[in-house]
Each structure stands twice: as C-alpha cells, then as structure tokens.
Amino acid sequence: MPRSPAPSLRWRAGAVVLAVAMSLATPTVSGYQLVRGPEFVWAPELRPVGYWVANAGSHWLTVDQVVAETRAAFDTWQASEAMGLELSYRGKTNQRPFDFFDATNTVGFSTPERMAQLGLSQVTLAVTSWVSAIGRGVIAEADILVNPVYTWTDIPDSGFWDLRATLVHEAGHFLGLGHSGVGRVGDHGLVAGSSVMWPYTFGRGSSLGRMLTADDVTGAAVLYPSPEAPTGSIRGAIHRDSGERVRYAHVVAYEPLRDHTVGAWADGEGNYEIAGLPDGRYLLRVNPIPAHHGDGAYFFPYGQTDRDFSVTVVAQFALISGGQATEINIEVLP
Ligand SMILES: [Zn+2]
C-alpha cells in the first residue's frame, strides 16, 4: 500500500517569480513534467548557464562541502549526453538565494529569519525560484534555497538529509522541470526506479534521489535536445467510453527491452505527448494522480484533475521507429 507522505517529507515545489507578475495560470503540461511548457527554458543568450554557491554554510556543512555537493548535483544532470545544455560553476558569492534580479543564480543556505520573511514554511526542505524575462517566457534567473534547520549531510545513507539528493531534485526545477508521476512506492517509501522529480522526497537518510532515471533524463532532453540523438514521441487523447476527455491523467510508456520508463501528463483537454523516446516498442499505461497527492503538487489547477477512472493498460504496443511520432488515443476503464 502506498504510504501518505508526511508533511515534513515534502519539498516545496518550484515557485514561479515573474518580472511582471506572479502567474499561476494553467501550465502547459507534457511529460516528466515540463512545468510551463517546452518554451520555458533558459534564454539562449545566457547559455552556458552559470550558477554560484552562497558564501554561507550551515551548522552541519561548511561552504566548501556545499560547493562540492552543488557541483555534483548539477554534474549529475550534465552527465546525460541526451541533454544539450551546459551548466557551469562560477564560484562563491556573497549574494543569497532569493535575492532576486541580481543576475546571480545562487544556490545555498538561507537563514530561518529569511525563510520566515519569504513566507516559506519550516517543513520546506528546499525551494527553487525562477525569474522569467518579460514577454518572452524564458528563464532569466533561478535560485535554489536550502532550509538550514534540517540536519544535512554529504555522506550517503548516513541517516541524515542528503544534501546532494535534494539539490539534484532542485537542479531539475532550475532547468525548468516540474514534477513527475513516475514513482515506485514500497512499504517504507519510495524505492529505486522512482524519478528524482517525484514531488516528495525519498526521505531522511536516503541517497536514492542522487540517481536520475530515464524519466528525469528524458524531461531534460526534451527541454534541451541534443542534436545527436533523434527521438520520437507518442501522443494522442485520453477519453472515457462516452468520448468525454479525461483531464490531467498520467501516461507512462515502458520499453521492456531497455527497462525504459517515461511518464507524461495529459493537459486539461485530455491531450498527452511523451517526447524524447528512442526507437522501441512501448507499453502504455494510464493512471490518475495518486489519491493522497494534491493537484498543486503537479502545478495543476485545484479541483480540475479527473481521478475517477481505473488504471488502464493499453493492449497494443506503441511502435517508435526512426524518431517518428506515433498517435494513440486511449480509452480508460471506469
Ligand atoms: Zn520539487
């Protein structure tokens, strides 16, 4: 049975800070989740994208330890050859995370006072903000703020909160990713194979979140395609037997030979697209948002998700060949 995540295990989702106004408009959602659509990427003129580490340690870690873990977290994404974006460490800074419009993408610890000032809850482990350029909708600045009140560690599986695992998740937001529905929940929480962009942490003492899955890498590759690897996509509509569309369903494509699992979210009209898929024969499965997850955990408008249908496995394989798009409409079981 899936366990309900305790509030203290929650990450704060990436807050959206706009140069003009706070926007909570319905995001254009596709895979693994592109939080605000495939255009929500770093401005081309700001690439390679630099990041800095705040010159402030915590009770548990020195600044140099934070630098090492931050670089390791960003390098984890950079290591994927499918992602065509370069990230570059630029050094320590006296700027602090969430000093907005300072043209410094700052990662690091805040103070409890600053957290309170920003209205961030004490159960927030870390939070990523984006500043997007007026009128263009691209990312112009991003910061990652880490809550200093937790017992952080840089030692894997030591029983404390793994800073690197948390920063790998936040670095996914930094790239423009939202939350993924690819999670494998065991008796004691998430197990290996769960996307690092799952909306809840793997828990204190777990270092599983240091490892990207195919779902995470595919999300980054769809935002920043690498020219070498042509990929295909599966798309279509999710509907009931009446023909009525199903809103914000989760669609998973699984390639058994590669053990390759990639999820995507249908939008508010019931259309889905899973992009970034290598050639293969994919099994498709549709499921609603987990019952104990709020709509907000996936940036969906409250009360707009359809959850009253059963997990549905599509009887036919979806074939992707030569990087083409395959269209498959899916009727869900009641
Ligand atoms: Zn998150």
Coordinates of C-alpha atoms and ligand atoms in Angstrom, one line a residue:
M1 CA 0.0 0.0 0.0
P2 CA 1.3 3.4 -0.8
R3 CA 2.0 5.5 2.2
S4 CA 0.8 9.0 2.6
P5 CA 3.8 11.3 2.6
A6 CA 4.2 13.1 5.9
P7 CA 4.2 16.8 5.6
S8 CA 7.7 17.0 6.8
L9 CA 8.8 14.9 3.8
R10 CA 7.5 17.5 1.4
W11 CA 9.6 19.5 -1.0
R12 CA 8.3 22.9 -1.8
A13 CA 7.5 23.0 -5.5
G14 CA 9.4 25.5 -7.5
A15 CA 7.8 28.9 -7.0
V16 CA 7.3 31.0 -10.1
V17 CA 8.5 34.5 -9.9
L18 CA 7.9 36.7 -12.9
A19 CA 9.3 40.0 -13.7
V20 CA 5.8 41.3 -14.3
A21 CA 3.5 39.4 -12.0
M22 CA 3.0 36.2 -10.2
S23 CA 1.4 33.9 -12.6
L24 CA -0.5 30.8 -11.6
A25 CA -2.1 30.3 -15.0
T26 CA -2.7 26.7 -16.1
P27 CA 0.7 25.4 -17.1
T28 CA 1.1 23.7 -20.5
V29 CA 2.0 20.3 -19.3
S30 CA 3.6 17.5 -21.1
G31 CA 6.0 14.8 -19.9
Y32 CA 8.1 14.1 -16.8
Q33 CA 6.7 17.4 -16.3
L34 CA 7.6 20.5 -18.3
V35 CA 6.2 22.9 -15.8
R36 CA 5.3 25.7 -18.1
G37 CA 5.7 24.0 -21.5
P38 CA 8.7 23.3 -23.8
E39 CA 9.4 27.1 -24.2
F40 CA 10.1 27.5 -20.5
V41 CA 13.9 27.1 -20.9
W42 CA 17.0 29.2 -20.2
A43 CA 17.3 32.2 -22.5
P44 CA 19.7 31.2 -25.3
E45 CA 22.0 34.2 -24.7
L46 CA 22.5 33.1 -21.1
R47 CA 23.9 29.7 -22.1
P48 CA 26.1 28.1 -20.9
V49 CA 24.1 28.7 -17.7
G50 CA 26.3 29.7 -14.7
Y51 CA 25.5 29.1 -11.1
W52 CA 27.1 30.3 -7.9
V53 CA 27.1 29.0 -4.3
A54 CA 26.2 31.3 -1.4
N55 CA 29.1 32.0 0.9
A56 CA 27.2 30.6 3.9
G57 CA 27.4 27.2 5.4
S58 CA 25.1 25.6 7.9
H59 CA 25.5 24.1 11.4
W60 CA 26.2 20.8 9.6
L61 CA 28.1 21.6 6.5
T62 CA 30.9 24.1 5.5
V63 CA 30.7 26.2 2.4
D64 CA 33.2 24.1 0.7
Q65 CA 31.1 21.0 1.3
V66 CA 28.1 22.8 -0.1
V67 CA 30.1 23.7 -3.1
A68 CA 31.1 20.1 -3.7
E69 CA 27.6 18.8 -3.3
T70 CA 26.1 21.5 -5.5
R71 CA 28.6 20.8 -8.3
A72 CA 28.0 17.1 -8.0
A73 CA 24.2 17.7 -8.3
F74 CA 24.5 19.9 -11.4
D75 CA 27.0 17.5 -12.9
T76 CA 24.5 14.7 -12.4
W77 CA 22.2 16.3 -15.0
Q78 CA 25.1 17.5 -17.2
A79 CA 26.4 13.9 -17.4
S80 CA 23.5 12.9 -19.6
E81 CA 24.5 13.1 -23.2
A82 CA 20.9 13.5 -24.2
M83 CA 20.7 17.0 -22.6
G84 CA 22.2 19.7 -24.8
L85 CA 22.6 22.4 -22.1
E86 CA 25.9 23.3 -20.5
L87 CA 25.9 24.3 -16.8
S88 CA 28.9 26.0 -15.3
Y89 CA 30.0 26.6 -11.8
R90 CA 31.1 30.2 -11.4
G91 CA 32.3 30.4 -7.8
K92 CA 31.2 31.5 -4.4
T93 CA 29.1 34.6 -4.0
N94 CA 28.0 36.9 -1.1
Q95 CA 24.6 37.1 -2.8
R96 CA 22.0 35.0 -1.1
P97 CA 19.4 32.7 -2.7
F98 CA 16.2 34.6 -3.3
D99 CA 17.9 37.9 -3.8
F100 CA 16.1 38.4 -7.0
F101 CA 17.2 40.3 -10.1
D102 CA 20.9 40.1 -9.1
A103 CA 21.8 38.2 -12.2
T104 CA 23.4 35.6 -10.0
N105 CA 21.9 32.1 -10.0
T106 CA 22.6 31.4 -6.3
V107 CA 22.4 28.0 -4.6
G108 CA 22.7 27.6 -0.9
F109 CA 21.5 28.0 2.7
S110 CA 19.2 30.7 3.8
T111 CA 18.6 31.7 7.4
P112 CA 15.5 30.8 9.4
E113 CA 14.7 34.6 9.6
R114 CA 14.9 35.0 5.8
M115 CA 12.8 31.9 5.3
A116 CA 10.1 33.4 7.5
Q117 CA 10.4 36.7 5.7
L118 CA 9.8 34.9 2.4
G119 CA 6.8 33.1 3.9
L120 CA 8.4 29.7 3.5
S121 CA 7.3 27.0 5.8
Q122 CA 9.7 25.3 8.2
V123 CA 8.7 22.0 6.7
T124 CA 10.2 23.1 3.3
L125 CA 13.5 21.3 2.6
A126 CA 14.5 23.4 -0.3
V127 CA 12.8 25.6 -2.9
T128 CA 13.7 26.8 -6.4
S129 CA 12.5 30.1 -7.9
W130 CA 12.6 31.2 -11.5
V131 CA 12.6 34.7 -12.8
S132 CA 11.4 34.8 -16.4
A133 CA 12.1 37.6 -18.9
I134 CA 9.2 39.9 -19.5
G135 CA 7.2 39.0 -22.6
R136 CA 9.4 36.1 -23.6
G137 CA 8.6 33.4 -21.0
V138 CA 12.1 32.1 -20.9
I139 CA 14.2 31.7 -17.8
A140 CA 16.4 34.6 -17.0
E141 CA 17.5 33.8 -13.4
A142 CA 17.0 31.0 -10.9
D143 CA 17.9 30.4 -7.3
I144 CA 17.9 27.4 -5.1
L145 CA 17.3 28.0 -1.4
V146 CA 18.0 25.3 1.2
N147 CA 16.5 25.3 4.7
P148 CA 19.2 25.4 7.3
V149 CA 17.2 23.9 10.1
Y150 CA 17.5 20.3 8.8
T151 CA 20.4 18.0 9.7
W152 CA 22.1 18.0 6.3
T153 CA 24.9 15.6 5.3
D154 CA 27.2 15.0 2.4
I155 CA 27.7 11.3 3.4
P156 CA 25.4 8.9 1.6
D157 CA 22.9 6.8 3.6
S158 CA 24.1 8.2 6.9
G159 CA 20.6 8.7 8.4
F160 CA 20.5 12.5 7.9
W161 CA 19.1 14.6 5.0
D162 CA 21.2 14.0 1.9
L163 CA 22.0 17.5 0.5
R164 CA 23.1 16.2 -2.9
A165 CA 19.9 14.2 -3.4
T166 CA 17.9 17.3 -2.5
L167 CA 19.9 19.5 -4.9
V168 CA 19.6 17.0 -7.7
H169 CA 15.8 17.5 -7.4
E170 CA 16.0 21.3 -7.2
A171 CA 18.5 21.4 -10.1
G172 CA 15.8 19.7 -12.2
H173 CA 13.5 22.6 -11.3
F174 CA 16.4 25.0 -12.1
L175 CA 16.3 23.5 -15.7
G176 CA 12.6 24.2 -15.9
L177 CA 11.2 20.8 -15.0
G178 CA 8.1 20.3 -12.8
H179 CA 7.2 17.1 -11.0
S180 CA 7.0 13.6 -12.3
G181 CA 4.4 10.9 -11.7
V182 CA 6.9 8.1 -12.1
G183 CA 7.3 6.8 -8.5
R184 CA 7.6 3.3 -7.2
V185 CA 6.3 3.2 -3.7
G186 CA 7.2 0.4 -1.4
D187 CA 6.3 -0.4 2.2
H188 CA 8.8 2.1 3.5
G189 CA 8.5 4.8 0.9
L190 CA 10.0 5.3 -2.5
V191 CA 12.2 2.7 -4.0
A192 CA 14.8 2.7 -6.7
G193 CA 13.4 3.5 -10.2
S194 CA 11.4 6.5 -8.9
S195 CA 12.0 9.7 -10.7
V196 CA 14.0 12.3 -8.8
M197 CA 11.4 14.7 -9.9
W198 CA 8.7 12.9 -7.9
P199 CA 7.0 15.6 -5.8
Y200 CA 8.0 14.1 -2.4
T201 CA 11.5 13.3 -1.1
F202 CA 12.8 9.8 -0.7
G203 CA 13.1 10.6 3.0
R204 CA 15.7 11.3 5.5
G205 CA 18.7 9.1 5.2
S206 CA 18.1 8.0 1.6
S207 CA 20.5 8.8 -1.1
L208 CA 18.4 7.2 -3.9
G209 CA 17.5 10.7 -5.1
R210 CA 21.1 11.2 -6.3
M211 CA 20.4 9.0 -9.3
L212 CA 18.5 10.2 -12.3
T213 CA 16.1 7.8 -14.1
A214 CA 15.2 7.6 -17.8
D215 CA 12.1 9.8 -16.9
D216 CA 14.3 12.6 -15.5
V217 CA 16.8 12.5 -18.3
T218 CA 14.1 12.5 -20.9
G219 CA 12.5 15.6 -19.4
A220 CA 15.8 17.5 -19.5
A221 CA 16.4 16.2 -23.1
V222 CA 13.0 17.4 -24.2
L223 CA 13.7 20.9 -22.8
Y224 CA 17.3 20.9 -24.2
P225 CA 17.6 18.4 -27.0
S226 CA 21.0 17.2 -28.0
P227 CA 21.4 17.1 -31.8
E228 CA 23.0 13.7 -31.9
A229 CA 20.1 11.5 -30.7
P230 CA 16.9 11.7 -32.8
T231 CA 13.9 10.6 -30.7
G232 CA 10.3 10.0 -31.4
S233 CA 7.1 10.6 -29.5
I234 CA 3.8 9.1 -28.6
R235 CA 0.8 11.3 -28.4
G236 CA -3.0 11.3 -28.5
A237 CA -6.0 11.9 -26.4
I238 CA -7.3 10.2 -23.2
H239 CA -11.0 9.7 -23.1
R240 CA -13.8 7.7 -21.5
D241 CA -16.0 5.2 -23.4
S242 CA -18.5 8.1 -23.8
G243 CA -15.8 10.0 -25.7
E244 CA -15.5 12.6 -22.9
R245 CA -11.9 13.7 -22.3
V246 CA -10.0 12.8 -19.1
R247 CA -8.1 15.8 -17.7
Y248 CA -4.6 15.6 -16.3
A249 CA -4.2 11.8 -16.5
H250 CA -0.7 10.3 -16.1
V251 CA 0.5 8.3 -19.1
V252 CA 3.5 6.0 -18.8
A253 CA 5.5 4.5 -21.6
Y254 CA 7.5 1.4 -20.8
E255 CA 10.0 -0.2 -23.1
P256 CA 10.7 -3.7 -21.6
L257 CA 13.9 -4.5 -23.5
R258 CA 15.6 -1.3 -22.3
D259 CA 13.7 -1.2 -19.0
H260 CA 13.0 2.4 -20.0
T261 CA 10.1 4.1 -18.2
V262 CA 9.0 7.7 -19.1
G263 CA 5.8 9.4 -17.8
A264 CA 3.9 12.3 -19.1
W265 CA 0.8 14.3 -18.0
A266 CA -2.2 14.9 -20.2
D267 CA -3.3 18.5 -20.2
G268 CA -6.7 20.0 -19.2
E269 CA -8.2 18.9 -22.6
G270 CA -7.0 15.3 -22.3
N271 CA -4.2 15.6 -24.8
Y272 CA -0.8 14.0 -24.0
E273 CA 2.6 13.7 -25.6
I274 CA 5.5 11.7 -24.4
A275 CA 8.5 13.1 -26.3
G276 CA 12.2 12.2 -26.3
L277 CA 11.7 8.5 -26.8
P278 CA 14.3 6.3 -28.5
D279 CA 13.1 3.7 -31.0
G280 CA 11.4 0.7 -29.5
R281 CA 8.1 -1.0 -28.7
Y282 CA 6.4 0.7 -25.7
L283 CA 3.6 -0.5 -23.4
L284 CA 1.3 2.3 -22.3
R285 CA -0.5 2.7 -19.0
V286 CA -2.7 5.4 -17.8
N287 CA -3.4 6.2 -14.1
P288 CA -4.9 9.1 -12.2
I289 CA -2.9 11.2 -9.8
P290 CA -2.2 9.3 -6.6
A291 CA -5.2 9.7 -4.3
H292 CA -3.2 11.3 -1.5
H293 CA -1.4 13.8 -3.7
G294 CA -2.9 17.2 -4.1
D295 CA -3.4 18.8 -7.6
G296 CA -0.9 21.5 -6.5
A297 CA 1.9 19.0 -6.2
Y298 CA 1.8 18.8 -10.0
F299 CA 1.0 22.5 -10.7
F300 CA -2.5 21.6 -11.9
P301 CA -5.4 23.9 -11.1
Y302 CA -7.2 22.9 -8.0
G303 CA -10.1 20.6 -8.5
Q304 CA -9.6 20.2 -12.2
T305 CA -8.0 16.8 -12.3
D306 CA -10.0 13.7 -13.2
R307 CA -9.3 10.9 -10.7
D308 CA -12.4 8.7 -11.2
F309 CA -11.1 6.1 -13.5
S310 CA -9.1 2.9 -13.2
V311 CA -5.5 2.2 -14.1
T312 CA -5.7 1.2 -17.7
V313 CA -3.1 -0.7 -19.7
V314 CA -3.3 -0.4 -23.5
A315 CA -3.5 -3.7 -25.2
Q316 CA -1.3 -2.8 -28.2
F317 CA 2.4 -1.8 -28.3
A318 CA 3.2 1.7 -29.4
L319 CA 6.0 1.4 -32.0
I320 CA 8.5 4.2 -32.4
S321 CA 10.8 3.8 -35.4
G322 CA 13.2 6.4 -37.0
G323 CA 12.3 9.1 -34.5
Q324 CA 8.8 9.4 -35.7
A325 CA 5.6 10.4 -33.8
T326 CA 3.1 7.7 -33.1
E327 CA -0.5 8.7 -32.4
I328 CA -2.5 6.6 -29.9
N329 CA -5.8 7.6 -28.4
I330 CA -6.6 5.8 -25.1
E331 CA -9.9 4.9 -23.6
V332 CA -9.7 4.5 -19.9
L333 CA -11.5 1.9 -17.8
P334 CA -14.2 3.2 -15.5
Ligands
ZN1 ZN 10.1 19.9 -6.4

